Short mmCIF file of C-alpha atoms in Angstrom, two decimals:
data_model
loop_
_atom_site.label_atom_id
_atom_site.label_comp_id
_atom_site.label_asym_id
_atom_site.label_seq_id
_atom_site.Cartn_x
_atom_site.Cartn_y
_atom_site.Cartn_z
CA MET A 1 0.00 0.00 0.00
CA LYS A 2 2.83 2.39 0.64
CA PRO A 3 3.97 2.41 -2.97
CA ARG A 4 0.42 3.26 -4.11
CA ALA A 5 0.22 6.10 -1.62
CA THR A 6 3.52 7.35 -2.83
CA VAL A 7 2.37 7.28 -6.45
CA ALA A 8 -0.84 9.04 -5.56
CA THR A 9 1.02 11.68 -3.63
CA ASP A 10 3.39 12.23 -6.56
CA ALA A 11 0.50 12.45 -9.00
CA GLY A 12 -1.29 14.91 -6.76
CA SER A 13 1.80 17.06 -6.46
CA ALA A 14 2.26 16.95 -10.23
CA GLU A 15 -1.42 17.90 -10.61
CA GLY A 16 -0.90 20.77 -8.24
CA ARG A 17 2.07 21.94 -10.17
CA GLY A 18 0.19 21.65 -13.44
CA SER A 19 -2.73 23.66 -12.11
CA ALA A 20 -0.54 26.51 -10.98
CA PRO A 21 -1.38 29.83 -12.71
CA ALA A 22 0.74 30.85 -15.70
CA GLY A 23 3.66 33.03 -14.80
CA GLU A 24 4.31 31.45 -11.38
CA GLY A 25 6.60 28.73 -12.72
CA ASP A 26 10.36 28.74 -12.43
CA GLY A 27 12.94 29.21 -15.14
CA ASP A 28 12.74 30.60 -18.66
CA ASP A 29 9.20 29.37 -19.40
CA GLY A 30 7.80 31.39 -16.56
CA SER A 31 9.67 34.53 -17.51
CA ARG A 32 8.62 34.18 -21.17
CA ALA A 33 5.03 33.64 -20.07
CA ARG A 34 5.08 36.79 -17.96
CA ALA A 35 6.66 38.81 -20.77
CA HIS A 36 4.76 37.55 -23.81
CA GLY A 37 1.71 35.72 -22.50
CA PRO A 38 0.99 31.98 -22.64
CA LEU A 39 3.14 29.88 -24.93
CA ARG A 40 1.61 28.31 -28.04
CA THR A 41 1.71 24.52 -27.97
CA ASP A 42 0.62 23.83 -31.56
CA GLY A 43 4.11 24.42 -33.02
CA SER A 44 3.19 27.64 -34.87
CA GLU A 45 5.43 30.65 -34.70
CA ARG A 46 4.73 33.37 -32.20
CA ARG A 47 3.59 36.62 -33.78
CA GLY A 48 3.69 40.19 -32.57
CA ARG A 49 0.78 42.41 -31.60
CA LYS A 50 0.09 43.44 -35.22
CA GLY A 51 0.10 39.89 -36.55
CA LYS A 52 3.60 40.07 -38.11
CA LYS A 53 6.34 37.53 -37.54
CA ALA A 54 8.94 38.56 -35.00
CA ALA A 55 12.14 38.86 -37.05
CA ALA A 56 14.99 36.87 -35.55
CA PRO A 57 18.27 38.83 -35.58
CA ALA A 58 21.03 37.39 -37.76
CA ASN A 59 23.65 35.60 -35.66
CA GLY A 60 21.88 36.82 -32.56
CA ILE A 61 22.79 40.48 -33.28
CA THR A 62 20.44 43.07 -34.68
CA ARG A 63 21.43 45.43 -37.47
CA LYS A 64 21.47 48.37 -35.09
CA LEU A 65 23.89 46.60 -32.78
CA ARG A 66 26.14 45.65 -35.71
CA LEU A 67 26.25 49.26 -36.90
CA ARG A 68 27.09 50.42 -33.39
CA ARG A 69 29.79 47.77 -33.07
CA ASP A 70 31.40 48.49 -36.47
CA ARG A 71 30.93 52.26 -36.58
CA THR A 72 34.69 52.89 -36.30
CA LEU A 73 35.48 50.64 -39.26
CA ILE A 74 32.65 52.20 -41.28
CA LEU A 75 33.98 55.69 -40.61
CA MET A 76 37.47 54.57 -41.69
CA THR A 77 36.18 53.23 -45.01
CA LEU A 78 34.03 56.26 -45.85
CA PRO A 79 36.91 58.32 -47.38
CA ALA A 80 37.96 55.39 -49.58
CA MET A 81 34.36 54.83 -50.67
CA ALA A 82 34.00 58.53 -51.47
CA LEU A 83 37.16 58.49 -53.60
CA LEU A 84 36.02 55.33 -55.39
CA LEU A 85 32.64 56.88 -56.12
CA LEU A 86 34.14 60.19 -57.25
CA PHE A 87 36.89 58.93 -59.52
CA ASN A 88 35.54 55.56 -60.72
CA TYR A 89 31.77 55.74 -60.92
CA VAL A 90 30.89 59.40 -61.47
CA PRO A 91 33.09 59.54 -64.64
CA LEU A 92 30.99 56.70 -66.08
CA LEU A 93 28.29 59.29 -66.69
CA GLY A 94 30.59 60.77 -69.34
CA ASN A 95 29.98 57.74 -71.54
CA VAL A 96 26.99 59.62 -72.89
CA VAL A 97 29.55 61.29 -75.20
CA ALA A 98 29.63 58.05 -77.22
CA PHE A 99 26.04 58.74 -78.31
CA GLN A 100 26.60 62.40 -79.19
CA ASP A 101 28.26 64.52 -81.83
CA TYR A 102 30.32 65.91 -79.01
CA ASP A 103 31.69 69.45 -79.21
CA VAL A 104 34.08 70.00 -76.34
CA TYR A 105 34.64 73.70 -77.01
CA ASP A 106 31.21 75.26 -77.64
CA LEU A 107 28.32 72.95 -76.82
CA GLY A 108 29.62 70.57 -74.16
CA ILE A 109 27.79 67.49 -72.95
CA THR A 110 24.48 69.21 -72.33
CA GLY A 111 24.38 71.00 -75.70
CA SER A 112 25.86 68.43 -78.08
CA PRO A 113 23.24 66.70 -80.27
CA PHE A 114 22.52 63.00 -79.88
CA VAL A 115 23.41 60.80 -82.84
CA GLY A 116 22.40 57.43 -81.45
CA PHE A 117 24.72 54.59 -82.45
CA ASP A 118 26.43 56.47 -85.30
CA ASN A 119 29.80 56.47 -83.51
CA PHE A 120 29.61 52.69 -83.03
CA THR A 121 28.70 52.28 -86.69
CA ARG A 122 31.81 54.24 -87.63
CA ILE A 123 33.91 51.91 -85.48
CA PHE A 124 32.52 48.74 -87.02
CA GLN A 125 32.97 50.12 -90.54
CA ASP A 126 36.57 51.22 -89.89
CA TYR A 127 38.82 48.46 -91.27
CA ARG A 128 41.81 50.01 -89.51
CA PHE A 129 40.09 49.53 -86.16
CA TRP A 130 39.82 45.77 -86.75
CA GLU A 131 43.47 45.57 -87.82
CA VAL A 132 44.50 47.32 -84.61
CA LEU A 133 42.25 45.04 -82.56
CA LEU A 134 43.85 41.97 -84.15
CA ASN A 135 47.35 43.34 -83.54
CA THR A 136 46.44 44.00 -79.89
CA LEU A 137 45.23 40.41 -79.43
CA VAL A 138 48.40 39.03 -81.09
CA ILE A 139 50.62 40.97 -78.68
CA PHE A 140 48.46 39.86 -75.76
CA LEU A 141 48.67 36.17 -76.73
CA THR A 142 52.44 36.49 -77.09
CA GLN A 143 52.70 37.92 -73.60
CA LEU A 144 50.26 35.34 -72.21
CA ILE A 145 52.28 32.42 -73.57
CA LEU A 146 55.78 33.75 -72.83
CA PHE A 147 55.24 36.00 -69.82
CA PHE A 148 52.58 34.31 -67.68
CA PRO A 149 54.61 31.14 -66.80
CA ILE A 150 57.72 33.12 -65.79
CA PRO A 151 56.48 34.27 -62.34
CA ILE A 152 55.38 30.71 -61.58
CA ALA A 153 58.82 29.35 -62.49
CA ILE A 154 60.59 32.00 -60.41
CA ALA A 155 58.34 31.26 -57.42
CA LEU A 156 59.09 27.54 -57.68
CA LEU A 157 62.79 28.30 -57.89
CA LEU A 158 62.74 30.59 -54.87
CA ASN A 159 60.74 28.03 -52.92
CA THR A 160 63.57 25.50 -53.31
CA ILE A 161 66.23 27.87 -51.91
CA MET A 162 66.85 26.87 -48.32
CA SER A 163 68.91 29.89 -47.26
CA ALA A 164 66.64 32.74 -46.17
CA ARG A 165 69.37 35.31 -46.88
CA VAL A 166 69.91 34.13 -50.45
CA ARG A 167 66.16 34.03 -51.03
CA ALA A 168 65.82 37.61 -49.79
CA TRP A 169 68.60 38.83 -52.10
CA VAL A 170 67.09 37.10 -55.12
CA GLN A 171 63.66 38.50 -54.35
CA ALA A 172 65.04 42.02 -54.04
CA ILE A 173 66.85 41.72 -57.38
CA VAL A 174 63.85 40.43 -59.31
CA TYR A 175 61.44 42.89 -57.66
CA LEU A 176 63.54 45.99 -58.31
CA PRO A 177 62.69 46.58 -62.02
CA HIS A 178 58.99 46.84 -61.18
CA PHE A 179 59.65 50.28 -59.69
CA PHE A 180 61.35 51.55 -62.86
CA SER A 181 59.38 53.75 -65.22
CA TRP A 182 58.79 52.63 -68.79
CA VAL A 183 61.04 55.44 -69.98
CA LEU A 184 63.93 53.90 -68.08
CA VAL A 185 63.09 50.37 -69.22
CA VAL A 186 62.96 51.37 -72.89
CA THR A 187 66.21 53.32 -72.49
CA VAL A 188 67.98 50.30 -70.98
CA PHE A 189 66.83 48.07 -73.84
CA GLN A 190 67.89 50.73 -76.36
CA GLN A 191 71.37 50.83 -74.87
CA MET A 192 71.57 47.04 -74.94
CA PHE A 193 69.84 45.95 -78.16
CA GLY A 194 69.70 49.10 -80.29
CA GLY A 195 71.77 49.72 -83.41
CA ALA A 196 74.45 51.41 -81.32
CA GLY A 197 73.89 49.20 -78.29
CA LEU A 198 76.39 47.10 -76.41
CA VAL A 199 75.45 43.82 -78.10
CA ALA A 200 75.65 45.27 -81.64
CA GLN A 201 79.01 46.92 -80.91
CA TRP A 202 80.43 43.71 -79.45
CA LEU A 203 79.37 41.77 -82.56
CA ARG A 204 80.97 44.33 -84.87
CA GLU A 205 84.22 44.26 -82.89
CA HIS A 206 84.38 40.48 -83.42
CA GLY A 207 83.74 40.60 -87.15
CA HIS A 208 80.00 39.98 -87.17
CA GLU A 209 77.20 42.09 -88.52
CA GLY A 210 75.34 44.13 -85.95
CA PHE A 211 71.58 44.34 -85.57
CA ASP A 212 68.96 46.73 -84.25
CA LEU A 213 66.11 44.96 -82.48
CA MET A 214 64.51 48.24 -81.41
CA THR A 215 63.51 49.12 -84.99
CA ASN A 216 62.58 45.65 -86.24
CA PRO A 217 58.78 45.51 -86.84
CA GLY A 218 58.65 41.71 -86.99
CA PHE A 219 60.38 41.40 -83.60
CA PHE A 220 58.29 44.07 -81.87
CA LYS A 221 55.82 41.76 -80.09
CA PHE A 222 58.71 39.75 -78.65
CA LEU A 223 60.52 42.96 -77.71
CA VAL A 224 57.63 44.35 -75.65
CA THR A 225 57.11 40.91 -74.09
CA SER A 226 60.74 40.72 -72.98
CA GLN A 227 60.48 44.23 -71.54
CA ALA A 228 57.36 43.26 -69.60
CA ILE A 229 59.06 40.12 -68.29
CA TRP A 230 62.10 42.06 -67.06
CA LYS A 231 59.97 44.73 -65.44
CA ASP A 232 57.03 42.88 -63.88
CA ALA A 233 57.86 39.18 -63.59
CA GLY A 234 59.41 39.60 -60.16
CA TRP A 235 56.40 41.49 -58.88
CA GLY A 236 54.06 38.73 -60.01
CA VAL A 237 56.01 36.22 -57.93
CA ILE A 238 54.55 37.63 -54.69
CA VAL A 239 51.14 36.01 -55.15
CA PHE A 240 52.59 32.60 -55.97
CA LEU A 241 55.01 32.69 -53.04
CA ALA A 242 52.09 33.45 -50.73
CA ALA A 243 50.23 30.45 -52.15
CA LEU A 244 53.29 28.23 -51.68
CA ALA A 245 53.66 29.36 -48.07
CA ALA A 246 50.17 27.96 -47.35
CA VAL A 247 51.03 24.45 -48.58
CA ASN A 248 51.08 21.89 -45.77
CA THR A 249 54.64 20.62 -45.32
CA ASP A 250 53.30 17.24 -44.22
CA LEU A 251 52.35 16.59 -47.83
CA TYR A 252 55.99 16.94 -48.90
CA GLU A 253 57.10 14.64 -46.11
CA ALA A 254 54.48 12.03 -47.01
CA ALA A 255 55.49 12.19 -50.68
CA ALA A 256 59.16 11.81 -49.75
CA VAL A 257 58.34 8.78 -47.60
CA ASP A 258 56.52 7.25 -50.57
CA GLY A 259 59.70 7.62 -52.61
CA ALA A 260 58.80 10.75 -54.64
CA GLY A 261 61.77 12.81 -55.76
CA ARG A 262 61.99 16.57 -56.04
CA TRP A 263 60.32 16.72 -59.45
CA ARG A 264 57.55 14.35 -58.40
CA ARG A 265 56.85 16.42 -55.28
CA MET A 266 56.68 19.57 -57.36
CA TRP A 267 54.34 17.97 -59.91
CA HIS A 268 51.99 16.24 -57.45
CA VAL A 269 52.09 18.61 -54.45
CA THR A 270 53.28 22.09 -55.38
CA LEU A 271 51.54 22.62 -58.72
CA PRO A 272 48.12 21.33 -57.49
CA ALA A 273 48.41 23.79 -54.60
CA LEU A 274 49.06 26.63 -57.07
CA ARG A 275 46.31 25.58 -59.46
CA PRO A 276 43.46 27.71 -57.95
CA VAL A 277 45.69 30.81 -57.88
CA ILE A 278 46.88 30.18 -61.44
CA ALA A 279 43.29 29.82 -62.64
CA LEU A 280 42.22 33.04 -60.92
CA LEU A 281 45.13 35.11 -62.27
CA LEU A 282 44.68 33.61 -65.72
CA VAL A 283 41.04 34.67 -65.79
CA LEU A 284 41.96 38.19 -64.71
CA ARG A 285 44.76 38.28 -67.27
CA VAL A 286 42.43 37.25 -70.06
CA GLY A 287 39.99 39.95 -68.96
CA SER A 288 42.68 42.58 -69.49
CA ALA A 289 43.52 41.37 -73.01
CA LEU A 290 43.03 44.84 -74.47
CA ASN A 291 44.74 46.66 -71.59
CA LEU A 292 48.35 46.61 -72.74
CA ASP A 293 50.79 49.19 -71.40
CA PHE A 294 49.93 52.40 -73.23
CA GLU A 295 53.11 54.23 -72.24
CA GLN A 296 55.38 51.34 -73.25
CA ILE A 297 53.88 51.13 -76.75
CA LEU A 298 53.67 54.89 -77.27
CA LEU A 299 57.36 55.36 -76.49
CA GLN A 300 58.36 52.89 -79.24
CA ARG A 301 55.61 53.53 -81.78
CA ASP A 302 57.62 55.80 -84.05
CA GLN A 303 60.67 53.49 -84.12
CA VAL A 304 58.90 50.48 -85.63
CA GLY A 305 55.92 52.16 -87.26
CA ALA A 306 52.21 52.13 -86.54
CA GLY A 307 51.63 48.96 -88.58
CA ALA A 308 53.44 46.73 -86.07
CA SER A 309 53.09 48.67 -82.83
CA GLU A 310 49.58 50.12 -82.94
CA ILE A 311 47.31 48.82 -80.20
CA LEU A 312 43.77 49.77 -79.33
CA ASP A 313 44.73 52.38 -76.72
CA THR A 314 47.21 54.19 -78.95
CA TYR A 315 44.78 54.06 -81.88
CA ILE A 316 42.04 55.65 -79.77
CA TRP A 317 44.54 58.27 -78.66
CA TRP A 318 45.63 59.23 -82.18
CA THR A 319 42.29 59.00 -84.03
CA GLY A 320 39.97 60.05 -81.23
CA ILE A 321 41.44 62.22 -78.52
CA LYS A 322 44.27 63.91 -80.42
CA THR A 323 42.01 64.91 -83.33
CA GLY A 324 39.17 65.98 -81.04
CA ASP A 325 36.78 63.18 -82.09
CA PHE A 326 35.76 62.36 -78.53
CA GLY A 327 32.55 60.58 -79.55
CA TYR A 328 34.54 58.04 -81.56
CA ALA A 329 37.01 57.58 -78.69
CA ALA A 330 34.22 57.10 -76.12
CA ALA A 331 32.46 54.54 -78.34
CA ALA A 332 35.73 52.63 -78.74
CA GLY A 333 36.20 52.72 -74.96
CA ILE A 334 32.73 51.25 -74.36
CA PHE A 335 33.45 48.52 -76.90
CA LYS A 336 36.70 47.76 -75.11
CA GLY A 337 34.94 47.50 -71.75
CA LEU A 338 32.21 45.20 -73.06
CA PHE A 339 34.79 43.03 -74.82
CA SER A 340 36.80 42.72 -71.58
CA VAL A 341 33.69 41.72 -69.60
CA ALA A 342 32.87 39.06 -72.18
CA MET A 343 36.43 37.73 -71.99
CA VAL A 344 36.27 37.52 -68.19
CA LEU A 345 32.94 35.67 -68.25
CA GLY A 346 34.18 33.26 -70.92
CA ALA A 347 37.46 32.54 -69.14
CA ASN A 348 35.61 32.09 -65.84
CA LYS A 349 33.26 29.61 -67.50
CA VAL A 350 36.26 27.63 -68.73
CA ALA A 351 37.69 27.69 -65.19
CA HIS A 352 34.43 26.26 -63.86
CA MET A 353 34.53 23.50 -66.48
CA MET A 354 38.03 22.62 -65.26
CA GLY A 355 36.80 22.38 -61.67
CA GLU A 356 38.22 25.69 -60.45
CA GLN A 357 36.37 28.54 -58.78
CA GLY A 358 37.77 31.35 -60.92
CA VAL A 359 36.70 34.90 -60.09
CA TYR A 360 33.39 33.81 -58.53
CA SER A 361 31.81 30.53 -57.58
CA LYS A 362 29.14 28.76 -59.61
CA LYS A 363 26.75 28.74 -56.65
#
């Protein structure tokens, strides 16, 4: 009988607890009941007084609290955002010139008459424009094939150097030409490979015929590529060295234990680690196919002639801006921008097909 009495007593106490008024319980349920009324037991979401869902703050923090927490960082970024807006986005409004018969001296943007797509029609009907576009793409492909692998090779070479002091000296030497102006770079190449350069003089002193690579139209695309390699290859190594620094050293040790030599470790460990970075930089490089160095080409344009050295930027400069035909120049600039966007999207699609993320993810 005692067990039954005990059960009855427990049931009665549980009944008493269950019949207690709402709000007198202990813990969170009681406090929520006092603050918001009785809890719903049918699984539906609790709604506010006006029948709207109570919005749950993201990550437990409301937008107001996030703004208050990050107000210092927001204030620090405001000047940079203002400069970006002022110098990068406000000038985009000037593209309206491409649809006008623009008169920079008398009428201006507000007074120049609209001509629709006449400036674009002039571009597409200009055979010289397509020759320049083809020449620009040829120079770009030459630089892509000969220049793009050089920073990767230098990074792999520096990664194999064990002495930190030697690595630092090599990095300083290969980085230094990046800070030279194109005037200095072209001057150095003129003194080395010009008609009166050191190489030509040495050949003549030893009974050979000299040469002048600086005025050879057929060699021009290789000349500008070699100048770009000497100037910027060392600077491009930085990204690949950062990627190599993130490679787990345990992978090299495991490969060495499995009997892989230096070349095998580079092929199966190092290059796969660099593959995402290579794909990203390749996509960005393809997107800038028409953005060759304007100053570099302009400095050497007269030496080899416009037929071999003319690129899209110099052609726009000579036929558009220098002659005052700003509508034609603006239309060519819009075409260049749209072409670059299409190249980026196409290269990024190829990167996705190869299993890489590219500039942005597929999701």
